[in-house]
Amino acid sequence: AQSVAQPEDQVNVAEGNPLTVKCTYSVSGNPYLFWYVQYPNRGLQFLLKYITGDNLVKGSYGFEAEFNKSQTSFHLKKPSALVSDSALYFCAVRDRNAGNMLTFGGGTRLMVKP
Amino acid sequence: GAVVSQHPSRVICKSGTSVKIECRSLDFQATTMFWYRQFPKQSLMLMATSNEGSKATYEQGVEKDKFLINHASLTLSTLTVTSAHPEDSSFYICSATRAATNQPQHFGDGTRLSIL
């Protein structure tokens, strides 16, 4: 079985400050890891993924995430937050040996204040 | 990038009506499509996995006869909510993916279904 935990329901950060949205996962095998963002009344937009290789993955809109195998974490980061980054963020995991099914975390609402 | 189109974006109808939602992959062939349901302020709940040309695989607790899924081609899957009732009101989202499991799922913009 695979699972994802996003321990924070909401993260508040001031514009221009760095942001981190936390994610930890559990899979029986090796993971594929993804981050998605959701704006109100919209579907999910793909931000970035970790498949293999460098632990630091860069994605859309200046976001990046670091895969840490020992801590089973895949935290999302951005050096300087924008008000327009305010949205709902989902971390997801897929076991490489378990087909195409994604397991999502509960989501973290990011609020960036001017 | 990969684009998934979902229609309609919003449906308001009377109880007892059947509602069909379409999910199309516009610029790639989707071997697998997924249907999710999202309640307010909650994560996505997988309802079913749809593979082209075969019957959909439903998650536990999801009624097959209530939520009919057809995956007629590599670019189109439909979800029909039959005889909808107010408790079926929700945000439904589809996603599509290519064959390789290291590829991300690409999501439609969702359908907000409101049953009066």
Tab-separated table of C-alpha atoms in Angstrom:
chain	number	residue	atom	x	y	z
A	1	ALA	CA	0.000	0.000	0.000
A	2	GLN	CA	1.098	3.550	-0.637
A	3	SER	CA	0.249	6.693	1.259
A	4	VAL	CA	1.086	10.383	1.367
A	5	ALA	CA	0.987	12.774	4.297
A	6	GLN	CA	0.858	16.539	4.090
A	7	PRO	CA	1.056	17.525	7.760
A	8	GLU	CA	-0.006	21.143	7.313
A	9	ASP	CA	-3.543	22.045	6.303
A	10	GLN	CA	-2.429	25.601	5.630
A	11	VAL	CA	0.839	27.475	5.217
A	12	ASN	CA	0.980	31.247	5.531
A	13	VAL	CA	3.892	33.207	4.142
A	14	ALA	CA	4.590	36.819	3.290
A	15	GLU	CA	5.224	37.772	-0.313
A	16	GLY	CA	8.925	37.659	-1.140
A	17	ASN	CA	9.720	35.174	1.601
A	18	PRO	CA	10.715	31.567	0.914
A	19	LEU	CA	8.027	28.934	1.207
A	20	THR	CA	8.027	25.229	2.022
A	21	VAL	CA	5.108	22.829	1.735
A	22	LYS	CA	5.851	19.511	3.399
A	23	CYS	CA	5.173	16.016	2.087
A	24	THR	CA	6.151	12.578	3.312
A	25	TYR	CA	5.300	9.320	1.609
A	26	SER	CA	5.211	5.590	2.105
A	27	VAL	CA	5.547	2.983	-0.638
A	28	SER	CA	6.701	-0.602	-0.666
A	29	GLY	CA	8.999	-0.067	-3.627
A	30	ASN	CA	10.685	2.897	-5.250
A	31	PRO	CA	8.478	5.941	-5.721
A	32	TYR	CA	7.584	8.317	-8.458
A	33	LEU	CA	6.656	11.595	-6.742
A	34	PHE	CA	4.601	14.498	-8.040
A	35	TRP	CA	3.392	17.920	-6.999
A	36	TYR	CA	0.207	19.466	-8.329
A	37	VAL	CA	-1.468	22.834	-7.736
A	38	GLN	CA	-5.200	23.496	-7.772
A	39	TYR	CA	-6.833	26.900	-8.173
A	40	PRO	CA	-10.485	27.424	-7.156
A	41	ASN	CA	-12.964	25.471	-9.263
A	42	ARG	CA	-10.221	24.113	-11.477
A	43	GLY	CA	-8.542	20.781	-12.010
A	44	LEU	CA	-5.002	20.033	-10.935
A	45	GLN	CA	-2.007	21.454	-12.724
A	46	PHE	CA	1.229	19.487	-12.819
A	47	LEU	CA	4.173	21.307	-11.206
A	48	LEU	CA	7.039	18.843	-11.087
A	49	LYS	CA	8.001	15.219	-10.649
A	50	TYR	CA	10.808	13.082	-9.296
A	51	ILE	CA	11.550	9.950	-11.278
A	52	THR	CA	15.244	9.299	-10.840
A	53	GLY	CA	18.552	11.132	-10.855
A	54	ASP	CA	19.166	14.413	-9.042
A	55	ASN	CA	17.329	14.708	-5.764
A	56	LEU	CA	16.561	18.381	-6.414
A	57	VAL	CA	13.875	18.725	-9.038
A	58	LYS	CA	12.945	22.025	-10.650
A	59	GLY	CA	9.482	22.621	-11.999
A	60	SER	CA	7.024	25.221	-13.216
A	61	TYR	CA	6.653	28.782	-11.863
A	62	GLY	CA	9.966	28.678	-9.967
A	63	PHE	CA	8.995	25.779	-7.725
A	64	GLU	CA	11.396	23.020	-6.788
A	65	ALA	CA	11.283	19.953	-4.583
A	66	GLU	CA	13.902	17.825	-2.904
A	67	PHE	CA	13.626	14.077	-2.760
A	68	ASN	CA	15.029	12.699	0.497
A	69	LYS	CA	14.987	8.937	0.516
A	70	SER	CA	16.140	8.489	4.113
A	71	GLN	CA	13.401	10.778	5.405
A	72	THR	CA	10.872	9.628	2.765
A	73	SER	CA	10.099	13.263	2.081
A	74	PHE	CA	9.481	15.380	-1.001
A	75	HIS	CA	8.997	18.932	0.251
A	76	LEU	CA	7.967	21.645	-2.187
A	77	LYS	CA	9.919	24.887	-2.054
A	78	LYS	CA	10.156	28.286	-3.669
A	79	PRO	CA	12.789	30.923	-2.847
A	80	SER	CA	10.449	33.910	-3.108
A	81	ALA	CA	6.678	33.560	-2.815
A	82	LEU	CA	4.186	35.512	-4.913
A	83	VAL	CA	0.614	36.382	-3.983
A	84	SER	CA	-0.433	34.513	-7.117
A	85	ASP	CA	1.060	31.319	-5.656
A	86	SER	CA	-1.858	31.180	-3.218
A	87	ALA	CA	-3.657	27.928	-4.018
A	88	LEU	CA	-4.142	24.334	-2.889
A	89	TYR	CA	-1.129	22.074	-3.306
A	90	PHE	CA	-1.202	18.303	-3.544
A	91	CYS	CA	1.661	15.866	-3.230
A	92	ALA	CA	1.197	12.475	-4.888
A	93	VAL	CA	3.088	9.202	-5.053
A	94	ARG	CA	3.056	6.268	-7.397
A	95	ASP	CA	4.797	2.990	-6.669
A	96	ARG	CA	6.904	2.075	-9.697
A	97	ASN	CA	5.673	-1.487	-9.532
A	98	ALA	CA	2.006	-0.713	-8.922
A	99	GLY	CA	0.721	0.627	-12.231
A	100	ASN	CA	-0.572	4.094	-12.961
A	101	MET	CA	-2.579	4.805	-9.833
A	102	LEU	CA	-1.644	7.940	-7.910
A	103	THR	CA	-2.182	8.361	-4.196
A	104	PHE	CA	-2.711	11.961	-3.111
A	105	GLY	CA	-2.002	13.707	0.113
A	106	GLY	CA	-4.763	15.653	1.807
A	107	GLY	CA	-3.624	18.940	0.315
A	108	THR	CA	-2.078	22.078	1.806
A	109	ARG	CA	-3.550	25.508	1.298
A	110	LEU	CA	-0.855	28.101	0.677
A	111	MET	CA	-1.710	31.684	1.541
A	112	VAL	CA	0.746	34.332	0.428
A	113	LYS	CA	0.032	37.743	1.872
A	114	PRO	CA	1.227	41.014	0.344
B	1	GLY	CA	2.134	20.412	-22.827
B	2	ALA	CA	-0.489	17.720	-22.533
B	3	VAL	CA	-4.053	19.020	-22.469
B	4	VAL	CA	-7.125	17.338	-21.058
B	5	SER	CA	-10.510	18.845	-21.783
B	6	GLN	CA	-13.472	18.149	-19.515
B	7	HIS	CA	-17.056	19.137	-20.271
B	8	PRO	CA	-19.317	20.471	-19.028
B	9	SER	CA	-17.679	22.645	-16.391
B	10	ARG	CA	-20.886	23.049	-14.448
B	11	VAL	CA	-24.205	21.241	-14.352
B	12	ILE	CA	-27.297	22.127	-12.370
B	13	CYS	CA	-30.210	19.740	-12.742
B	14	LYS	CA	-33.163	18.183	-11.007
B	15	SER	CA	-33.044	15.044	-8.937
B	16	GLY	CA	-33.514	11.907	-11.040
B	17	THR	CA	-31.708	13.283	-14.077
B	18	SER	CA	-28.769	11.410	-15.603
B	19	VAL	CA	-25.708	13.519	-16.333
B	20	LYS	CA	-22.884	12.707	-18.719
B	21	ILE	CA	-19.400	14.189	-18.279
B	22	GLU	CA	-16.809	13.938	-21.041
B	23	CYS	CA	-13.056	13.793	-20.663
B	24	ARG	CA	-10.846	14.168	-23.727
B	25	SER	CA	-7.087	14.091	-24.143
B	26	LEU	CA	-6.502	16.649	-26.875
B	27	ASP	CA	-2.903	16.106	-27.908
B	28	PHE	CA	-1.914	12.649	-26.740
B	29	GLN	CA	-3.263	9.126	-26.584
B	30	ALA	CA	-4.359	8.248	-23.093
B	31	THR	CA	-4.177	4.570	-22.377
B	32	THR	CA	-5.603	5.155	-18.939
B	33	MET	CA	-8.059	7.714	-17.621
B	34	PHE	CA	-9.067	8.251	-14.030
B	35	TRP	CA	-12.192	9.685	-12.485
B	36	TYR	CA	-12.035	11.451	-9.145
B	37	ARG	CA	-14.511	13.052	-6.828
B	38	GLN	CA	-13.552	15.959	-4.617
B	39	PHE	CA	-15.559	17.167	-1.647
B	40	PRO	CA	-15.147	20.738	-0.376
B	41	LYS	CA	-11.793	21.354	1.262
B	42	GLN	CA	-10.776	17.726	0.800
B	43	SER	CA	-8.379	15.767	-1.339
B	44	LEU	CA	-9.265	13.816	-4.454
B	45	MET	CA	-11.009	10.487	-4.027
B	46	LEU	CA	-10.353	8.021	-6.831
B	47	MET	CA	-13.611	6.600	-8.115
B	48	ALA	CA	-12.484	4.427	-10.997
B	49	THR	CA	-9.701	3.654	-13.443
B	50	SER	CA	-10.639	3.420	-17.088
B	51	ASN	CA	-8.588	1.638	-19.737
B	52	GLU	CA	-9.466	1.972	-23.391
B	53	GLY	CA	-11.474	-0.948	-24.692
B	54	SER	CA	-12.017	-2.645	-21.361
B	55	LYS	CA	-14.309	-2.326	-18.381
B	56	ALA	CA	-13.486	0.252	-15.782
B	57	THR	CA	-12.071	-0.772	-12.428
B	58	TYR	CA	-14.057	0.782	-9.603
B	59	GLU	CA	-12.757	1.598	-6.157
B	60	GLN	CA	-14.387	0.047	-3.141
B	61	GLY	CA	-17.640	1.731	-2.227
B	62	VAL	CA	-18.253	3.229	-5.668
B	63	GLU	CA	-21.435	1.939	-7.285
B	64	LYS	CA	-20.848	0.703	-10.827
B	65	ASP	CA	-24.481	1.091	-11.812
B	66	LYS	CA	-24.591	4.606	-10.431
B	67	PHE	CA	-21.430	5.878	-12.076
B	68	LEU	CA	-21.189	4.438	-15.581
B	69	ILE	CA	-17.818	4.805	-17.256
B	70	ASN	CA	-17.142	4.311	-20.933
B	71	HIS	CA	-13.669	4.574	-22.444
B	72	ALA	CA	-14.488	4.273	-26.131
B	73	SER	CA	-11.212	5.490	-27.583
B	74	LEU	CA	-7.697	6.499	-26.616
B	75	THR	CA	-8.824	10.109	-26.361
B	76	LEU	CA	-12.272	9.944	-24.791
B	77	SER	CA	-13.772	8.677	-21.557
B	78	THR	CA	-17.235	9.488	-20.244
B	79	LEU	CA	-18.723	9.336	-16.773
B	80	THR	CA	-22.497	9.140	-16.513
B	81	VAL	CA	-24.100	9.801	-13.157
B	82	THR	CA	-27.370	7.937	-13.449
B	83	SER	CA	-30.535	9.101	-11.699
B	84	ALA	CA	-28.598	11.704	-9.801
B	85	HIS	CA	-29.642	12.751	-6.309
B	86	PRO	CA	-28.553	15.684	-4.133
B	87	GLU	CA	-25.934	13.549	-2.376
B	88	ASP	CA	-24.208	13.111	-5.756
B	89	SER	CA	-23.512	16.830	-5.851
B	90	SER	CA	-19.761	17.243	-5.947
B	91	PHE	CA	-16.758	18.295	-8.000
B	92	TYR	CA	-15.777	15.559	-10.448
B	93	ILE	CA	-12.333	15.590	-12.050
B	94	CYS	CA	-10.877	13.379	-14.750
B	95	SER	CA	-7.257	12.769	-15.572
B	96	ALA	CA	-5.411	11.011	-18.352
B	97	THR	CA	-2.000	9.478	-18.644
B	98	ARG	CA	0.189	7.908	-21.251
B	99	ALA	CA	1.324	4.303	-20.963
B	100	ALA	CA	4.565	4.888	-19.083
B	101	THR	CA	4.089	4.999	-15.326
B	102	ASN	CA	6.716	7.695	-14.854
B	103	GLN	CA	4.534	10.183	-16.711
B	104	PRO	CA	2.327	12.576	-14.747
B	105	GLN	CA	-1.429	12.454	-14.908
B	106	HIS	CA	-2.906	15.428	-16.694
B	107	PHE	CA	-6.143	16.756	-15.283
B	108	GLY	CA	-9.252	18.281	-16.725
B	109	ASP	CA	-10.676	21.420	-15.159
B	110	GLY	CA	-13.377	19.515	-13.357
B	111	THR	CA	-17.172	19.480	-13.439
B	112	ARG	CA	-19.190	20.938	-10.629
B	113	LEU	CA	-22.406	18.952	-10.390
B	114	SER	CA	-25.294	20.387	-8.400
B	115	ILE	CA	-28.424	18.303	-8.017
B	116	LEU	CA	-31.486	20.167	-6.797
